[in-house]
Coordinates of C-alpha atoms in Angstrom, one line a residue:
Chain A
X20 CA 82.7 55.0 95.7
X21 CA 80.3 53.4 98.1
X22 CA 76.4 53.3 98.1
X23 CA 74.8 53.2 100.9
X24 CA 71.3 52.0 100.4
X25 CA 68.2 53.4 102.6
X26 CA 64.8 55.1 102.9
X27 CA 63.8 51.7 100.6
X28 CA 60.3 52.3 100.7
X29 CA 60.2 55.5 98.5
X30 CA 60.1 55.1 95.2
X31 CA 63.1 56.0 93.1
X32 CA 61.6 59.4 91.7
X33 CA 60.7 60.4 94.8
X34 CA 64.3 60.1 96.3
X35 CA 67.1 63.0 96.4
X36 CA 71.0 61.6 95.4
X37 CA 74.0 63.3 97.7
X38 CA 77.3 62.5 98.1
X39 CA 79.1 62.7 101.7
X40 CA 82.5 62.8 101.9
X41 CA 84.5 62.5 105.3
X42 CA 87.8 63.5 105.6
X43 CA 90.9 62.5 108.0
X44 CA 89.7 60.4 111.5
X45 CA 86.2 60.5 109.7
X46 CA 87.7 58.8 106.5
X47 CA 89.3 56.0 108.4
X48 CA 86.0 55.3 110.5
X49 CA 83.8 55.7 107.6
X50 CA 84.9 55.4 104.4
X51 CA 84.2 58.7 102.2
X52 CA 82.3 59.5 98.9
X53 CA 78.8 58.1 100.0
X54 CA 76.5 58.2 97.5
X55 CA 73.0 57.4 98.7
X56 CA 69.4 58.1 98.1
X57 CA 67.3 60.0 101.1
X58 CA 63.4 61.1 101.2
X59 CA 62.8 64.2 100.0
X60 CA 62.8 66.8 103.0
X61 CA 66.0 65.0 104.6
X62 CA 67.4 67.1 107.4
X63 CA 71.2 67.5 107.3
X64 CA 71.9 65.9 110.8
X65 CA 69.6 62.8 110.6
X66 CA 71.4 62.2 107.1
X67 CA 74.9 62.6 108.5
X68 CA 73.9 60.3 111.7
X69 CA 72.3 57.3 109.9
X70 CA 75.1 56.7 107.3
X71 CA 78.0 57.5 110.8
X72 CA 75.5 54.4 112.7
X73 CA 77.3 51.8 110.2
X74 CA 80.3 52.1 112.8
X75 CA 80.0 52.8 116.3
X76 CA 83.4 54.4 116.5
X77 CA 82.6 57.0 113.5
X78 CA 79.4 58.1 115.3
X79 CA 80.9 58.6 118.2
X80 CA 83.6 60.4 116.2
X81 CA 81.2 62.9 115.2
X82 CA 78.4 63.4 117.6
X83 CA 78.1 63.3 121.1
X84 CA 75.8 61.0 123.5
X85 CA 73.4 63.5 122.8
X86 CA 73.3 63.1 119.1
X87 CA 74.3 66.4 118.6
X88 CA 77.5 67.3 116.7
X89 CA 80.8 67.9 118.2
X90 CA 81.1 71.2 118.6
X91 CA 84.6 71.3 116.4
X92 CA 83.1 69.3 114.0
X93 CA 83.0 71.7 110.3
X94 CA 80.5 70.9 108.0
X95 CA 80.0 72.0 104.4
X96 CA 77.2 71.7 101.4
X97 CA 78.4 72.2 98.4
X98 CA 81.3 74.1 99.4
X99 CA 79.5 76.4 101.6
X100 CA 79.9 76.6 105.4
X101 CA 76.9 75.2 107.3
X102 CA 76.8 75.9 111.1
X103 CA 76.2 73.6 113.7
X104 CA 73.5 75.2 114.9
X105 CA 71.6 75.0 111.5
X106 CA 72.4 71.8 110.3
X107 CA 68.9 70.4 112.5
X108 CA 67.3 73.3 110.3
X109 CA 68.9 72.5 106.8
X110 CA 66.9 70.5 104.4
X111 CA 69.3 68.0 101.5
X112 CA 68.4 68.9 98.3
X113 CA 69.1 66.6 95.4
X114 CA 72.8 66.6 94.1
X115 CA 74.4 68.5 97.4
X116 CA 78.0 67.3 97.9
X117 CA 78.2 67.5 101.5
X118 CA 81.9 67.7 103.5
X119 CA 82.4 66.5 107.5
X120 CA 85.5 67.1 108.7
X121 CA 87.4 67.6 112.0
X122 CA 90.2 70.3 112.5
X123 CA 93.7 68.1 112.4
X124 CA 95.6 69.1 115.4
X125 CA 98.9 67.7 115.2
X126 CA 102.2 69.2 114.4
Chain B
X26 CA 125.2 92.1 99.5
X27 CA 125.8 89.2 99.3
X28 CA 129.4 87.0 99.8
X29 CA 130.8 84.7 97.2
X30 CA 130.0 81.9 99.3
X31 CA 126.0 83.1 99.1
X32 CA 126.4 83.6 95.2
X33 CA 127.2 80.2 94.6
X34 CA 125.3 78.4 97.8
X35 CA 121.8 80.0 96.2
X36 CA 122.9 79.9 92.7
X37 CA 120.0 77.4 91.2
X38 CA 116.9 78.9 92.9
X39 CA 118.3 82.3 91.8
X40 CA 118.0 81.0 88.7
X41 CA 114.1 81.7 89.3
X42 CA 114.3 84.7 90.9
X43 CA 117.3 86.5 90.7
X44 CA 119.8 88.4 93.4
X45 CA 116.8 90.4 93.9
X46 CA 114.4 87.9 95.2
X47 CA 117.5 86.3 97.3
X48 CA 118.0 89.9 98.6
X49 CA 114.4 89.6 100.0
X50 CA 114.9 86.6 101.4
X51 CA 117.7 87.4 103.2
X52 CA 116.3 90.8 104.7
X53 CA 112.5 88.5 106.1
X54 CA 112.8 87.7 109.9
X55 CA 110.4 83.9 109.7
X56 CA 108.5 82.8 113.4
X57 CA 108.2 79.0 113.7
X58 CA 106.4 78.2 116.7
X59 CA 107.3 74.6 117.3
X60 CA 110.5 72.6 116.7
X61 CA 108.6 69.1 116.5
X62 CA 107.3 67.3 113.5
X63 CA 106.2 70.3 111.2
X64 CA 108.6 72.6 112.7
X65 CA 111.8 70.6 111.3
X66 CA 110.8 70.5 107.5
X67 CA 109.9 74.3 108.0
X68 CA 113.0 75.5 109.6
X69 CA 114.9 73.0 107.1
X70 CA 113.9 74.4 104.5
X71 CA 113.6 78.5 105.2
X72 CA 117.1 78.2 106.5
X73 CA 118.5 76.8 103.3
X74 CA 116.6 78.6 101.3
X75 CA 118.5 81.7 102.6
X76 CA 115.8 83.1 105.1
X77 CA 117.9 86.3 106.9
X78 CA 116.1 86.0 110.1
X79 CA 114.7 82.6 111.4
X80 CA 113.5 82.7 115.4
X81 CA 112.4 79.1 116.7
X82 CA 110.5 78.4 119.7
X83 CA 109.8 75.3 121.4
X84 CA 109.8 74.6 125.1
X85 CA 110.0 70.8 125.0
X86 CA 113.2 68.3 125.3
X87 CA 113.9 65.7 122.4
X88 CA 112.4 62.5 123.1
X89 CA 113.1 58.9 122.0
X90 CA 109.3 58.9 120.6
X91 CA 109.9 62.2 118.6
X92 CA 112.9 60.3 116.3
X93 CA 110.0 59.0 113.5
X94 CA 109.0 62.5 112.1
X95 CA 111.5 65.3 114.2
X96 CA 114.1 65.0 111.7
X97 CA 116.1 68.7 113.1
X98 CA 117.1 66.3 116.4
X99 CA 118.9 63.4 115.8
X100 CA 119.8 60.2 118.4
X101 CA 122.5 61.8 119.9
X102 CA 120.1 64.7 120.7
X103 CA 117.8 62.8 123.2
X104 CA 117.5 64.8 126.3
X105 CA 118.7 68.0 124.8
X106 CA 116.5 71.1 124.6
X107 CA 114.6 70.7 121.4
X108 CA 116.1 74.7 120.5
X109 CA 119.4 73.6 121.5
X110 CA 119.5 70.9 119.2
X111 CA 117.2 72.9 115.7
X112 CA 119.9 75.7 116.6
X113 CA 123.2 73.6 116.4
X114 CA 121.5 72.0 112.9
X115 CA 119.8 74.7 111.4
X116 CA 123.2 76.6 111.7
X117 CA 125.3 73.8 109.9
X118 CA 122.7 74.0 107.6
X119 CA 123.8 77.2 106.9
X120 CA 126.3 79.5 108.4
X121 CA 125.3 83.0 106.4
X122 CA 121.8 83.5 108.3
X123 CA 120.7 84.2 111.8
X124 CA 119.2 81.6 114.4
X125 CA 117.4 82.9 117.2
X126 CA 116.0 79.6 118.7
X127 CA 114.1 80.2 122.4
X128 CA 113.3 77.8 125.0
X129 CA 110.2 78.9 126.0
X130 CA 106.4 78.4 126.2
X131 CA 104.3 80.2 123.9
X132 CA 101.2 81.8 125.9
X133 CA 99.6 85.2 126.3
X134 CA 101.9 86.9 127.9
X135 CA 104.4 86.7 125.5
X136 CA 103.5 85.1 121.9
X137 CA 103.7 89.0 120.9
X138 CA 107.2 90.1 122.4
X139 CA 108.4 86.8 121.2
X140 CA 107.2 87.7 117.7
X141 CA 108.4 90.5 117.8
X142 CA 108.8 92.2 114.0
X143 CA 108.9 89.1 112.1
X144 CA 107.2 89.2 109.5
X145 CA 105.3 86.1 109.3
X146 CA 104.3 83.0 111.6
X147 CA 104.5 79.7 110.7
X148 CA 101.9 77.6 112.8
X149 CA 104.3 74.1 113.7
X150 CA 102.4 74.0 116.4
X151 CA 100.7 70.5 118.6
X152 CA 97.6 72.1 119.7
X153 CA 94.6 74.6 118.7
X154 CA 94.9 76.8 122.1
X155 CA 98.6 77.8 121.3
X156 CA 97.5 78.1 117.5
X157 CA 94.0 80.6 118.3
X158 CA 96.9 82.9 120.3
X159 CA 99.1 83.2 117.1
X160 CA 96.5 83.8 115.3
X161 CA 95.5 86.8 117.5
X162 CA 99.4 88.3 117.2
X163 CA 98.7 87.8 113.9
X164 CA 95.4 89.6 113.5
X165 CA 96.9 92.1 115.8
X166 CA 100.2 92.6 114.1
X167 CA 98.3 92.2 110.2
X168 CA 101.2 89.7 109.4
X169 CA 100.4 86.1 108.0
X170 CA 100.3 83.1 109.7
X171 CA 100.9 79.9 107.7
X172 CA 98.6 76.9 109.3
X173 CA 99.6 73.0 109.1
X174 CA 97.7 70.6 110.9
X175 CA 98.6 66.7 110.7
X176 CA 97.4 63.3 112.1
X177 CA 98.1 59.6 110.7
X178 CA 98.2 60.3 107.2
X179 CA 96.2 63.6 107.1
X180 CA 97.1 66.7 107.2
X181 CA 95.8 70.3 106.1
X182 CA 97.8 73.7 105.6
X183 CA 96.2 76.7 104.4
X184 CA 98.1 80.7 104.3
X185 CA 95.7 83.3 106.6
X186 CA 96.0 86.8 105.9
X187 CA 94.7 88.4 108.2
X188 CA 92.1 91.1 107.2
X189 CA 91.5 89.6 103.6
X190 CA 91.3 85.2 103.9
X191 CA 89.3 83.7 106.8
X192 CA 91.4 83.4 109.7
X193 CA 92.2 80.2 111.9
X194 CA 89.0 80.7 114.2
X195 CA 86.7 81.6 110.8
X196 CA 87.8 78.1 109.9
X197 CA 88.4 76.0 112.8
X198 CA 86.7 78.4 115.9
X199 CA 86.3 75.4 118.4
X200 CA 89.4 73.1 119.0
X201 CA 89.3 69.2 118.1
X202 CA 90.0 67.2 122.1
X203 CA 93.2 66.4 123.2
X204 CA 94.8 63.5 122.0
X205 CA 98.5 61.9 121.7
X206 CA 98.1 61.8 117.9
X207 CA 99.3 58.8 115.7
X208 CA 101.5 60.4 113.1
X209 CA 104.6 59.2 110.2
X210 CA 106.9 61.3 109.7
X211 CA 106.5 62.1 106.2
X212 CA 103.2 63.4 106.8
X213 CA 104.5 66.8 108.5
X214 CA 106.7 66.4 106.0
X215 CA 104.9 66.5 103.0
X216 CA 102.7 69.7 105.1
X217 CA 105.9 71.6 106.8
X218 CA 107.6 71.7 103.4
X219 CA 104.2 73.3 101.5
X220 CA 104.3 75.9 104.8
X221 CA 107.7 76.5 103.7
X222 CA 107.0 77.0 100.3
X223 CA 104.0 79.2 101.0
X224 CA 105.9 81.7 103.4
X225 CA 108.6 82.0 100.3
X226 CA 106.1 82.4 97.6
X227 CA 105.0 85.4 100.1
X228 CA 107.7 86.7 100.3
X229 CA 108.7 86.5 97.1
X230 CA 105.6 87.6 95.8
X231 CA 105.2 84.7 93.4
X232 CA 102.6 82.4 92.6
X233 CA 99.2 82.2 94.3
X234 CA 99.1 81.2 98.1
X235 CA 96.9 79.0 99.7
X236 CA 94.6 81.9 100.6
X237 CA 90.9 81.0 101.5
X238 CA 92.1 77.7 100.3
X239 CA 92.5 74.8 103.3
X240 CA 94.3 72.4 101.6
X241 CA 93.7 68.8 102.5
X242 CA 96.0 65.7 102.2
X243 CA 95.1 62.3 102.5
X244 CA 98.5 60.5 102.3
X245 CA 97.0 56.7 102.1
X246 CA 95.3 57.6 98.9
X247 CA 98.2 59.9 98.0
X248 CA 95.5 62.9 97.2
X249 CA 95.2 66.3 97.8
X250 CA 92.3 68.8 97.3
X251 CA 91.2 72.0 98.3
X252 CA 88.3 73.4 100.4
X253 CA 86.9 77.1 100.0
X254 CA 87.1 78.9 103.0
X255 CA 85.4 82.2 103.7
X256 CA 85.2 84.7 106.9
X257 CA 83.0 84.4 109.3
X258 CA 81.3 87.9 110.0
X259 CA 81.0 87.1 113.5
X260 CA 84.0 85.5 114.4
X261 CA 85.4 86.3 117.6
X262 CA 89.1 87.2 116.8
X263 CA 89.0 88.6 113.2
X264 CA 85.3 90.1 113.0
X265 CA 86.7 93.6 113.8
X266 CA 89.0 93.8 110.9
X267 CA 87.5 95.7 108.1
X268 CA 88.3 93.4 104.9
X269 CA 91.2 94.9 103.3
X270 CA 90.2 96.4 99.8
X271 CA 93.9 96.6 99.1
X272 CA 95.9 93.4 99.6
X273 CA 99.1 94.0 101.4
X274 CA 102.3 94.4 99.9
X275 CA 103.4 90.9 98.0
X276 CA 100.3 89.2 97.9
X277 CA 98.0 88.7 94.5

């Protein structure tokens, strides 16, 4: 279990708890069950993007130069599907589990 | 029927499910598309377990590099057809079933001939373009495809039906980029073997497949877990298909 620490200036009741895990190339890059404490009103991208900045390769992993997701990159909150397309729309709330994974293409 | 020389060669897993459940075994024709690192455990395994009907397809030629996780093609088999080689195995593996291995690349034009009336794909397939066109015959033909996926120490399997569980474009629709994966061989194995056991538990009618289910496998912390997978109302291959209020015949 990792914490990652940030949004320091609010004070602890204001702050929302959420747990990312990554799984597969996303593990390896960035570790996985990341607990950490966000401002209220947290958008789902800008969450996922400023715990993948820790390591150049995991960003890159997951979003392109544009700072948009990959488009095969499948994203979940709390075992619910959450498109691409709405994740610069979708607000964490406190206690979401939230999953990033890529589709494993080998065989 | 089966000869004295079935009786006793399936004796202990007719122990769980009879002459009966050996008889349905013997009369399923199996599709593995790929005779690589997932496609090896797969065909292993169906073939001993008595599958009647197993056709293989792969196009490629066994490589020095494919040695760590191929385990159908031996040293010996470098620079032999990769069907050639699963063929020759899978039938000293056992004589009392029928090998159709096929030297050929999967693509539009014929994934559906080749499939013929199987009655299930297993996806041992490299990449997601080949794997979106089974999942079409699939759709098309309402028969299941089984999915594996693997890289490093990762992998993923889940069992589509199609008209009642997501299928592979609900849960995957855009493909990861190109890449010569790292892989160990015991990763496709631990993934080909539960395809294997998923298209017998179908088959069989037992237990509960990994329907709407993708199951995930880390192998470097030795866990496993599931993720809940649902159909996506507007995907592109399996939006059409009304969702089956009756599941078909040997599923739960």
């Amino acid at each position: 279990m990792q914490r990652h620490g940030n949004n320091e200036n609010n004070t602890e009741e204001c702050e929302v708890t959420v747990k990312i895990r990554f799984f597969a190339r996303f593990r390896e890059l960035l570790g996985t069950d990341i607990v950490t404490d966000v401002a209220p009103g947290t958008i789902f991208t800008s969450l996922i993007a400023s715990v993948a900045k820790k390591n150049p390769e995991g960003y890159a992993a997951i979003f392109d130069e544009t700072g948009a997701f990959h488009e095969f990159v499948i994203l979940m909150r709390n075992g619910k599907r959450i498109d691409i397309a709405d994740a610069d729309k979708t607000v964490i709330a406190d206690g979401d589990e939230i999953a990033v994974f890529p589709p494993v293409a080998g065989g | 029927m089966f000869s004295q020389r079935e009786l006793e060669r399936y004796k202990r897993q007719m122990m769980l499910f009879g002459e009966e459940g050996q008889e349905r075994l013997k009369k399923a024709h199996i599709f593995i598309a790929g005779a690589g690192g997932l496609g090896s455990p797969v065909s292993i395994y169906l073939a001993v377990a008595g599958i009647g009907t197993i056709t293989i397809v792969d196009m490629d030629v066994v490589d020095q590099t494919n040695l760590n996780r191929q385990i159908l093609h031996f040293n010996r088999d470098i620079g032999r057809k990769k069907t050639a080689s699963a063929e020759e195995k899978l039938r000293e593996l056992n004589p009392d079933i029928i090998i159709n291995a096929i030297d050929v690349k999967i693509d539009d034009t014929n994934a559906a001939k080749l499939i013929g009336r199987a009655e299930g794909i297993v996806d041992a397939m490299d990449n997601y373009p080949t794997r979106y066109l089974l999942n079409d015959v699939a759709i098309a033909k309402k028969i299941p495809l089984f999915h594996g996926g693997i890289r490093g120490f990762y992998g993923q399997a889940t069992t589509i039906i199609p008209g009642t569980t997501p299928c592979l474009k609900c849960i995957f629709p855009k493909p990861p980029p190109k890449e010569v994966f790292p892989v160990m061989g015991v990763t496709p194995g631990i993934i080909g073997t539960i395809q294997a056991n998923e298209v017998i538990k179908y088959l069989l009618g037992s237990g509960d497949l990994l329907m709407g289910r993708l199951f995930i496998w880390d192998g470097l912390q030795a866990h496993g877990e599931e993720i809940c997978v649902e159909r996506n109302p507007a995907c592109e291959a399996c939006s059409d298909m009304a969702t089956m209020k009756t599941t078909p015949r040997n599923v739960k």
